[in-house]
Short mmCIF file of C-alpha atoms in Angstrom, two decimals:
data_model
loop_
_atom_site.label_atom_id
_atom_site.label_comp_id
_atom_site.label_asym_id
_atom_site.label_seq_id
_atom_site.Cartn_x
_atom_site.Cartn_y
_atom_site.Cartn_z
CA MET A 194 42.84 135.24 139.82
CA HIS A 195 43.28 138.56 137.67
CA ASN A 196 46.98 138.71 137.73
CA SER A 197 47.55 138.01 141.25
CA LEU A 198 49.96 136.31 142.99
CA ILE A 199 49.87 138.03 146.92
CA THR A 200 46.85 140.11 147.72
CA GLU A 201 43.86 138.04 145.96
CA PRO A 202 45.28 135.28 147.92
CA LEU A 203 45.33 137.26 151.13
CA GLY A 204 41.41 138.54 150.41
CA LEU A 205 41.72 141.51 148.78
CA PHE A 206 40.85 142.73 145.77
CA GLY A 207 41.95 145.65 143.69
CA TRP A 208 45.82 145.19 145.30
CA PRO A 209 47.78 143.41 142.10
CA HIS A 210 48.90 146.81 140.94
CA LEU A 211 50.73 147.31 144.24
CA GLU A 212 52.13 143.63 144.57
CA PRO A 213 55.61 144.77 143.31
CA VAL A 214 55.94 147.21 145.95
CA ILE A 215 55.04 144.45 149.03
CA LEU A 216 57.37 141.99 146.86
CA ALA A 217 60.11 144.23 147.32
CA ALA A 218 59.52 145.16 150.86
CA LEU A 219 59.45 141.68 151.45
CA ALA A 220 62.63 140.77 149.44
CA SER A 221 64.58 143.53 150.95
CA GLU A 222 63.78 143.36 154.29
CA SER A 223 62.92 146.63 154.39
CA PRO A 224 60.30 149.17 156.39
CA LEU A 225 56.88 149.41 154.95
CA LEU A 226 54.52 152.19 155.30
CA LEU A 227 50.66 151.91 154.63
CA ILE A 228 48.50 155.03 154.29
CA GLY A 229 45.06 154.86 154.68
CA LYS A 230 41.30 155.91 155.55
CA HIS A 231 40.00 153.70 158.10
CA GLY A 232 38.42 149.97 157.20
CA SER A 233 40.73 150.01 154.05
CA ALA A 234 42.66 146.67 155.01
CA LYS A 235 45.74 148.04 155.93
CA SER A 236 45.89 146.03 159.44
CA PHE A 237 44.06 143.11 157.58
CA ILE A 238 46.77 142.75 154.97
CA LEU A 239 49.58 143.54 157.26
CA GLU A 240 48.42 140.52 159.98
CA ARG A 241 47.42 137.60 156.68
CA LEU A 242 50.93 138.31 155.09
CA ALA A 243 52.76 137.77 158.74
CA GLU A 244 50.60 134.64 159.04
CA SER A 245 51.17 133.43 155.58
CA LEU A 246 54.67 133.73 155.89
CA GLY A 247 54.92 131.88 159.30
CA LEU A 248 56.66 134.48 161.23
CA THR A 249 56.54 136.03 164.94
CA PHE A 250 54.13 138.63 164.50
CA ARG A 251 53.28 141.31 167.39
CA CYS A 252 51.18 144.06 166.47
CA TYR A 253 50.98 147.22 168.64
CA ASN A 254 48.57 150.02 168.34
CA ALA A 255 50.85 153.22 168.69
CA SER A 256 47.78 155.43 170.34
CA LEU A 257 48.09 152.98 173.32
CA ILE A 258 50.98 151.74 173.91
CA ASN A 259 54.43 153.44 175.97
CA TYR A 260 57.66 152.10 175.73
CA ASP A 261 57.19 150.10 178.24
CA ASP A 262 54.85 148.20 176.70
CA LEU A 263 57.48 147.70 173.56
CA VAL A 264 60.88 146.46 175.80
CA GLY A 265 59.38 145.66 179.34
CA ILE A 266 60.47 147.60 182.90
CA PRO A 267 64.64 147.99 183.04
CA VAL A 268 66.20 146.31 185.71
CA PRO A 269 69.68 147.38 186.57
CA VAL A 270 71.78 144.18 186.84
CA ASN A 271 76.12 143.40 187.29
CA ASN A 272 76.12 145.57 189.99
CA ASN A 273 74.19 148.77 188.30
CA THR A 274 76.75 148.43 185.46
CA ALA A 275 73.90 147.00 182.79
CA LEU A 276 70.38 146.73 182.56
CA SER A 277 67.93 143.81 182.02
CA TYR A 278 64.35 143.61 181.10
CA ILE A 279 61.23 142.34 182.58
CA SER A 280 58.76 141.70 179.59
CA SER A 281 55.58 140.63 178.80
CA PRO A 282 54.63 138.06 176.46
CA ASN A 283 53.60 140.68 174.05
CA ALA A 284 57.58 142.43 173.88
CA ILE A 285 59.57 143.24 171.42
CA TRP A 286 62.40 140.70 171.69
CA ASP A 287 61.54 137.70 170.06
CA ALA A 288 59.61 139.48 167.73
CA GLU A 289 60.26 138.69 163.16
CA VAL A 290 57.56 140.76 162.65
CA VAL A 291 56.69 143.96 164.62
CA PHE A 292 53.61 146.07 163.35
CA ILE A 293 52.61 149.62 164.49
CA ASP A 294 49.45 150.68 164.30
CA GLU A 295 48.29 153.96 164.07
CA LEU A 296 51.84 155.33 163.42
CA ASN A 297 50.60 159.00 163.21
CA ARG A 298 49.11 158.81 167.04
CA THR A 299 52.14 158.40 168.27
CA LYS A 300 53.18 160.45 171.07
CA PRO A 301 56.43 162.59 170.01
CA GLU A 302 58.40 161.18 172.61
CA LEU A 303 57.46 157.98 171.32
CA GLN A 304 58.21 158.44 167.83
CA ASN A 305 62.02 159.50 168.36
CA LYS A 306 62.14 155.79 170.19
CA LEU A 307 60.95 154.13 167.10
CA PHE A 308 63.28 155.62 164.75
CA PRO A 309 66.18 152.89 165.60
CA ILE A 310 63.34 149.83 165.54
CA ILE A 311 62.18 150.82 162.60
CA TYR A 312 65.19 151.47 160.62
CA ASP A 313 68.28 149.62 162.22
CA LYS A 314 66.42 147.10 164.10
CA ARG A 315 67.68 147.97 167.50
CA VAL A 316 66.27 149.31 170.45
CA GLN A 317 68.05 150.92 173.37
CA GLY A 318 71.46 150.09 171.40
CA THR A 319 70.81 146.40 171.71
CA ASN A 320 70.23 144.57 168.24
CA LEU A 321 66.98 142.85 167.82
CA THR A 322 68.33 139.46 166.14
CA LYS A 323 65.11 137.57 165.31
CA LEU A 324 63.35 140.95 163.91
CA LYS A 325 63.01 140.61 159.84
CA TYR A 326 60.51 142.79 158.98
CA ARG A 327 59.16 146.16 160.05
CA TRP A 328 55.33 147.72 158.82
CA ALA A 329 53.31 151.11 159.86
CA ALA A 330 49.86 151.86 159.09
CA MET A 331 48.26 154.85 159.73
CA ASN A 332 45.18 157.45 158.56
CA PRO A 333 45.86 160.16 155.68
CA PRO A 334 47.01 163.04 156.57
CA SER A 335 44.40 165.99 156.89
CA LYS A 336 43.81 168.03 154.04
CA ASP A 337 43.89 171.63 153.64
CA ASP A 338 40.50 172.52 152.23
CA ASP A 339 37.02 171.66 153.36
CA GLU A 340 35.89 169.02 151.07
CA GLU A 341 32.65 167.29 152.29
CA ASP A 342 34.16 163.69 151.66
CA ASP A 343 37.52 164.84 153.94
CA LEU A 344 37.92 162.87 157.08
CA SER A 345 39.37 164.61 160.42
CA TYR A 346 41.02 161.73 162.54
CA ILE A 347 40.89 163.10 166.08
CA GLY A 348 44.56 162.40 167.75
CA ALA A 349 46.17 162.01 164.34
CA LEU A 350 49.51 164.34 164.51
CA PRO A 351 52.01 165.19 161.67
CA LEU A 352 54.72 162.45 161.13
CA ASP A 353 58.04 163.73 162.09
CA PRO A 354 59.30 164.15 158.23
CA ALA A 355 62.82 161.86 159.93
CA LEU A 356 60.47 159.45 160.94
CA ALA A 357 58.51 159.17 157.08
CA ASP A 358 62.37 159.09 155.82
CA ARG A 359 62.74 155.62 157.52
CA PHE A 360 60.17 154.31 155.04
CA PRO A 361 61.71 153.68 152.02
CA TYR A 362 58.24 151.87 150.70
CA ILE A 363 55.25 154.19 151.46
CA ILE A 364 51.84 152.92 150.03
CA GLU A 365 48.61 154.64 149.42
CA VAL A 366 45.80 151.91 149.60
CA PRO A 367 42.85 151.64 147.73
CA THR A 368 39.95 152.18 149.36
CA TRP A 369 36.09 150.80 148.88
CA ASP A 370 35.47 153.72 146.46
CA ASN A 371 38.27 153.06 144.43
CA LEU A 372 37.76 149.62 143.34
CA ASN A 373 35.89 148.54 140.18
CA ASP A 374 32.40 146.68 140.46
CA GLU A 375 34.22 143.37 140.21
CA ASP A 376 36.70 143.79 142.44
CA LYS A 377 33.53 144.64 145.32
CA ARG A 378 31.74 141.64 144.26
CA ASN A 379 34.96 139.23 144.41
CA MET A 380 35.69 140.86 147.83
CA LEU A 381 32.23 140.27 149.16
CA ILE A 382 32.16 136.63 147.79
CA ASP A 383 35.38 135.92 148.78
CA ASN A 384 34.83 137.18 152.46
CA HIS A 385 33.05 133.34 152.94
CA LEU A 386 35.33 130.95 151.30
CA GLY A 387 37.72 131.39 153.90
CA LYS A 388 42.30 131.30 153.45
CA HIS A 389 43.09 130.57 149.72
CA GLU A 390 46.99 129.08 149.11
CA PHE A 391 49.42 131.35 146.82
CA PRO A 392 49.67 130.52 143.19
CA VAL A 393 53.50 130.61 143.81
CA ASP A 394 55.16 130.41 147.32
CA ILE A 395 55.57 133.53 148.85
CA TYR A 396 58.84 132.34 149.80
CA THR A 397 59.94 131.46 146.31
CA LEU A 398 58.83 134.66 145.05
CA ILE A 399 60.98 136.44 147.78
CA LYS A 400 63.78 134.38 146.46
CA GLU A 401 63.24 134.92 142.71
CA THR A 402 63.35 138.93 143.73
CA GLN A 403 66.41 138.97 145.31
CA GLU A 404 67.73 136.60 142.79
CA CYS A 405 66.80 138.92 140.16
CA TYR A 406 67.80 142.17 142.14
CA GLN A 407 71.28 140.63 141.61
CA ASP A 408 71.05 140.21 138.29
CA ILE A 409 69.87 144.09 138.03
CA LEU A 410 72.64 145.31 139.82
CA LYS A 411 74.83 143.70 137.23
CA THR A 412 73.11 144.82 133.79
CA ASN A 413 71.54 148.41 134.74
CA LEU A 414 72.94 149.88 137.89
CA GLU A 415 74.62 152.81 135.51
CA THR A 416 70.83 153.82 133.70
CA ILE A 417 69.54 153.31 137.06
CA VAL A 418 71.66 155.37 139.21
CA LYS A 419 72.01 158.30 136.48
CA TYR A 420 67.76 158.49 136.71
CA ILE A 421 68.09 158.50 140.47
CA ILE A 422 70.30 161.48 140.59
CA THR A 423 68.10 163.32 137.65
CA LEU A 424 64.83 162.55 139.86
CA MET A 425 66.32 163.60 142.83
CA GLY A 426 67.01 166.98 141.58
CA LEU A 427 63.55 167.33 140.28
CA LEU A 428 62.03 166.17 143.21
CA LYS A 429 64.36 169.05 145.10
CA ASN A 430 62.78 171.63 142.57
CA SER A 431 59.15 170.48 143.50
CA PHE A 432 59.25 169.20 147.17
CA GLY A 433 62.33 171.32 148.70
CA TYR A 434 65.31 168.85 150.75
CA PHE A 435 65.34 165.51 150.32
CA SER A 436 68.03 163.52 152.29
CA ALA A 437 71.44 161.59 150.93
CA ARG A 438 69.79 158.69 153.12
CA ARG A 439 66.46 159.21 150.56
CA ALA A 440 68.58 158.90 147.59
CA THR A 441 70.38 156.02 148.96
CA MET A 442 66.71 154.58 149.24
CA LEU A 443 65.37 155.55 146.24
CA GLU A 444 67.81 153.27 144.06
CA ASP A 445 67.43 150.47 146.39
CA SER A 446 63.75 150.74 146.01
CA PHE A 447 63.34 150.87 142.42
CA ILE A 448 65.78 148.10 142.08
CA TYR A 449 63.77 145.88 144.44
CA ILE A 450 60.54 147.44 142.28
CA TYR A 451 61.77 146.18 138.98
CA ALA A 452 63.00 143.38 140.54
CA ALA A 453 59.84 142.25 141.73
CA MET A 454 57.68 143.67 138.85
CA LYS A 455 60.57 141.51 136.33
CA VAL A 456 59.74 138.32 138.58
CA ILE A 457 55.41 139.02 139.08
CA ASN A 458 55.22 139.70 135.36
CA SER A 459 57.38 136.17 134.58
CA HIS A 460 54.83 134.30 136.08
CA PHE A 461 52.00 135.69 133.85
CA ASN A 462 54.22 135.10 130.86
CA GLN A 463 54.50 139.02 130.59
CA GLY A 464 57.33 141.51 130.44
CA ALA A 465 58.65 144.60 132.92
CA SER A 466 59.55 147.66 131.54
CA PHE A 467 61.86 150.52 133.20
CA HIS A 468 59.20 152.98 132.36
CA GLN A 469 56.34 151.22 134.11
CA ALA A 470 58.89 150.54 136.95
CA ALA A 471 59.74 154.10 137.30
CA TYR A 472 56.01 155.31 137.36
CA LEU A 473 55.03 152.42 140.42
CA HIS A 474 58.35 153.45 142.20
CA ILE A 475 57.56 157.09 142.20
CA GLN A 476 54.30 156.76 143.86
CA ASN A 477 54.81 154.58 146.44
CA THR A 478 58.35 156.21 147.86
CA LEU A 479 58.24 159.44 148.66
CA PRO A 480 58.14 160.33 152.27
CA ASN A 481 56.26 163.40 151.79
CA VAL A 482 52.65 162.01 150.86
CA ALA A 483 52.76 160.99 155.28
CA ASN A 484 52.04 164.88 155.75
CA GLU A 485 50.54 166.33 152.73
CA GLU A 486 48.24 165.20 149.68
CA ILE A 487 50.27 165.38 146.44
CA ASP A 488 49.24 165.45 143.18
CA LYS A 489 49.65 162.03 141.03
CA THR A 490 49.66 163.96 137.69
CA LEU A 491 52.56 166.07 139.07
CA LEU A 492 54.31 162.75 140.14
CA MET A 493 53.90 161.67 136.41
CA ASN A 494 55.09 164.42 135.09
CA ILE A 495 58.02 164.42 137.28
CA CYS A 496 59.07 160.87 136.63
CA GLN A 497 58.93 161.45 132.66
CA GLN A 498 60.71 163.86 132.82
CA ALA A 499 63.24 162.40 134.84
CA LEU A 500 63.55 159.22 132.27
CA GLN A 501 63.70 161.87 129.59
CA LEU A 502 66.57 164.07 130.80
CA ALA A 503 68.06 160.57 132.14
CA SER A 504 68.60 159.82 128.55
CA LEU A 505 70.34 162.45 127.21
CA ASP A 506 73.93 162.82 127.24
CA GLU A 507 75.39 166.32 128.90
CA SER A 508 74.28 169.32 127.01
CA ILE A 509 73.21 172.99 127.45
CA GLU A 510 69.36 171.59 126.19
CA LYS A 511 69.77 169.20 129.49
CA ASP A 512 70.79 171.58 131.81
CA LEU A 513 67.78 173.92 130.43
CA LEU A 514 65.56 171.53 131.64
CA LEU A 515 67.01 170.57 134.73
CA THR A 516 66.58 174.42 135.37
CA ASN A 517 63.41 175.13 137.68
CA ASP A 518 64.17 178.45 138.03
CA PRO A 519 62.70 180.42 134.65
CA ILE A 520 64.67 183.61 135.25
CA GLU A 521 67.62 181.43 135.56
CA ARG A 522 66.49 179.68 132.64
CA LEU A 523 66.47 182.24 130.43
CA LYS A 524 69.94 183.61 131.43
CA LEU A 525 70.98 180.52 130.40
CA LEU A 526 69.32 180.36 127.34
CA ILE A 527 70.47 183.99 126.11
CA LYS A 528 74.08 182.85 127.30
CA ASN A 529 73.87 179.84 124.65
CA LYS A 530 71.86 181.22 121.85
CA LYS A 531 74.27 179.83 119.26
CA THR A 532 74.67 176.38 120.63
CA VAL A 533 70.75 175.92 121.67
CA LYS A 534 68.46 173.75 118.94
CA THR A 535 65.90 176.15 117.70
CA GLU A 536 62.66 173.83 118.96
CA MET A 537 64.44 174.24 122.70
CA ILE A 538 64.38 177.89 122.40
CA ASN A 539 60.97 178.23 121.38
CA ASP A 540 59.74 176.13 124.40
CA ALA A 541 62.06 177.66 126.76
CA ILE A 542 61.39 181.28 126.24
CA LEU A 543 57.68 180.71 126.42
CA SER A 544 57.85 177.92 129.12
CA SER A 545 60.02 180.60 130.79
CA LEU A 546 57.61 183.86 130.56
CA ASN A 547 54.99 181.86 131.63
CA GLN A 548 56.55 181.12 134.59
CA ILE A 549 57.52 184.38 135.86
CA GLN A 550 55.02 185.80 138.50
CA TYR A 551 56.47 189.23 139.03
CA ASP A 552 55.05 190.85 135.80
CA LYS A 553 58.15 193.89 136.20
CA VAL A 554 60.80 191.59 135.86
CA ARG A 555 58.88 189.52 133.14
CA ARG A 556 59.06 192.62 130.87
CA ALA A 557 62.59 193.18 131.80
CA MET A 558 63.32 189.70 130.86
CA ALA A 559 61.13 189.39 127.81
CA LEU A 560 63.29 193.06 126.67
CA PHE A 561 66.78 190.83 127.13
CA THR A 562 65.50 187.91 125.04
CA TYR A 563 63.68 189.99 122.31
CA LEU A 564 67.18 191.71 121.84
CA THR A 565 69.03 188.17 121.69
CA PHE A 566 66.64 186.61 119.48
CA ARG A 567 64.89 189.29 117.34
CA ASP A 568 67.32 188.40 114.29
CA ASN A 569 66.95 184.44 114.61
CA SER A 570 64.21 183.72 111.85
CA GLU A 571 63.83 180.71 113.02
CA ILE A 572 62.06 181.94 116.05
CA HIS A 573 58.39 180.97 115.69
CA ALA A 574 56.12 183.88 114.97
CA ALA A 575 53.74 183.69 117.89
CA ILE A 576 56.98 183.44 119.99
CA MET A 577 58.53 186.80 118.75
CA GLU A 578 54.88 188.49 118.95
CA THR A 579 53.92 187.37 122.96
CA LEU A 580 58.17 189.16 123.63
CA ALA A 581 56.86 192.30 121.70
CA ASN A 582 53.60 192.17 123.44
CA GLU A 583 55.36 192.30 126.75
CA ILE A 584 57.97 194.85 125.77
CA ARG A 585 55.78 196.96 124.26
CA PRO A 586 55.40 199.79 127.19
CA ILE A 587 59.17 200.05 126.75
CA LEU A 588 59.15 200.87 123.37
CA GLU A 589 56.39 202.81 122.39
CA THR A 590 57.80 204.98 125.53
CA LYS A 591 58.48 208.71 123.97
CA LYS A 592 62.26 208.92 123.66
CA HIS A 593 62.25 212.83 124.82
CA ILE A 594 60.30 212.20 128.61
CA SER A 595 61.05 215.54 130.46
CA LEU A 596 62.40 214.38 133.88
CA GLU A 597 61.15 217.68 135.51
CA ALA A 598 57.72 217.35 134.88
CA LEU A 599 58.19 213.54 135.94
CA SER A 600 59.58 214.64 138.91
CA LYS A 601 56.09 215.84 140.35
CA LYS A 602 54.51 212.41 140.12
CA LYS A 603 54.78 209.61 142.87
CA CYS A 604 58.11 207.74 142.69
CA ALA A 605 59.35 209.98 139.64
CA ASP A 606 61.79 211.65 141.70
CA MET A 607 63.70 208.48 142.65
CA VAL A 608 63.61 207.13 139.25
CA VAL A 609 65.19 210.76 138.17
CA VAL A 610 67.96 209.84 140.47
CA LEU A 611 68.74 206.65 139.47
CA LEU A 612 69.12 207.57 135.61
CA HIS A 613 71.02 210.48 136.33
CA THR A 614 73.63 207.66 137.75
CA VAL A 615 73.71 205.57 133.71
CA PRO A 616 76.86 206.71 132.12
CA ASP A 617 75.71 208.12 128.74
CA ASN A 618 77.94 205.60 126.67
CA ALA A 619 76.15 202.83 128.06
CA LYS A 620 74.26 200.65 125.81
CA TYR A 621 71.40 199.86 127.45
CA LYS A 622 70.62 203.59 128.88
CA LYS A 623 67.40 204.27 127.04
CA TYR A 624 66.25 200.56 127.21
CA LEU A 625 66.79 201.31 130.85
CA ASN A 626 64.83 204.83 130.49
CA ASN A 627 62.08 203.45 128.90
CA TYR A 628 61.90 200.43 131.17
CA LEU A 629 61.73 202.38 134.42
CA CYS A 630 59.46 205.28 132.86
CA SER A 631 56.95 203.05 131.82
CA TYR A 632 55.75 202.18 135.18
CA LEU A 633 55.23 206.21 136.09
CA PRO A 634 53.32 207.61 137.19
CA ASP A 635 51.66 205.26 139.04
CA GLN A 636 52.25 201.73 138.87
CA TYR A 637 55.43 201.55 141.53
CA VAL A 638 54.08 200.06 144.94
CA SER A 639 56.68 201.71 146.86
CA GLU A 640 59.79 204.00 146.47
CA ASP A 641 62.06 201.50 146.66
CA GLU A 642 60.93 199.27 144.29
CA PRO A 643 62.64 201.42 141.43
CA LYS A 644 65.81 200.52 142.92
CA GLY A 645 65.19 197.32 143.00
CA LEU A 646 64.30 197.01 139.51
CA PHE A 647 67.19 199.50 138.35
CA ALA A 648 69.74 196.86 139.89
CA PHE A 649 68.22 193.50 138.69
CA PHE A 650 68.27 195.35 135.01
CA VAL A 651 71.95 196.64 135.28
CA ASP A 652 73.01 193.69 136.67
CA THR A 653 71.10 191.43 134.18
CA TRP A 654 72.12 193.35 131.01
CA GLU A 655 75.98 193.06 132.53
CA GLU A 656 75.89 189.31 132.90
CA LEU A 657 74.81 188.61 129.92
CA ASN A 658 76.59 191.27 127.77
CA LEU A 659 73.90 192.54 125.70
#
């Protein structure tokens, strides 16, 4: 066994790195979703796991069942004031483990009825008192591109985001191609060896993880809360909306994964770090993976940044790192020019300018930044050269421009009108004049564009108090 207490005894190789997530789901009794291509042992591991736990197991194929298969046929009782159910032996009522296979082939109307089962252990308003574990499996979402090895699953539907949000643990399982040669060899040999005993009783591992969870709550809760709040902000910047429910799930799942990692590693005389738990956690807890392929490098960068930011006290440097919009980041930098460390200034200028897609706005922001930091001798020469190159069309524009001559050019009449509205004593007048004229005669895409740039320039100048 290669540091495996759960998956290799069940007959799976190449999965040990996922064991803390599986154990966390068991210890917390929280819903678990496995995502993988057909034949990647999703059903296999869950069925064997339920058997090893000795629990009453119900498996439903979501592409085939209807609601009556789950609960039975409703029959009015007590003078039509209540319902009873005539159910089959495969109904859900006495189940201790429910496994819903092919979850993303579920009919939309049935997806809605699965919400309370998966999240609340309830059906038709009735508590499923015996139910401990809710597990599901599905094929991966289709890719946008047309890669040759991309598989298209007929009948697979996008998973309702609200349903995906009910799963605290979402694992993308390894495929045959993800395994190394040794794991492939061991899997084929093990196929003929029958079942194995767990090196450590599975219920012992669950109990130890639950106890470790309580210890972490007592000793690390503030650090974890700080990390999760920071992580949520970064995830929103990259992926959009995340629910408050997800925040509490991310907190709880992190603590359980950290606890499970500590427990498993302790049986091999190894430690487990906060950072290791964070990296594993972010890869196996995001609902987005149910409907889109997510760049793992992006996740690692988000995690690393969250760990870095969470370790900082409240400061302008932290605010800069948390500001996703590059324009707002530069504004914040300019407003706090006297308090931000030089290295942070250099990094923020370069990264922000590179992220501003609209070239005309980038030129304006480069001008504001240049005027703010041109006398700071500690700014890297390469940074100042970058700014100078960006604003050269403004600086090189002739000081005395004939507005009458320009009025015959495309959009120039609008520029003329706008510039006549600028007070003679405005500090920004010469810069604004050169800025707007630098795009004449033919670099404006419409007559409305000068209006927008004029307003942006003036409003930002005044906001920054340059």
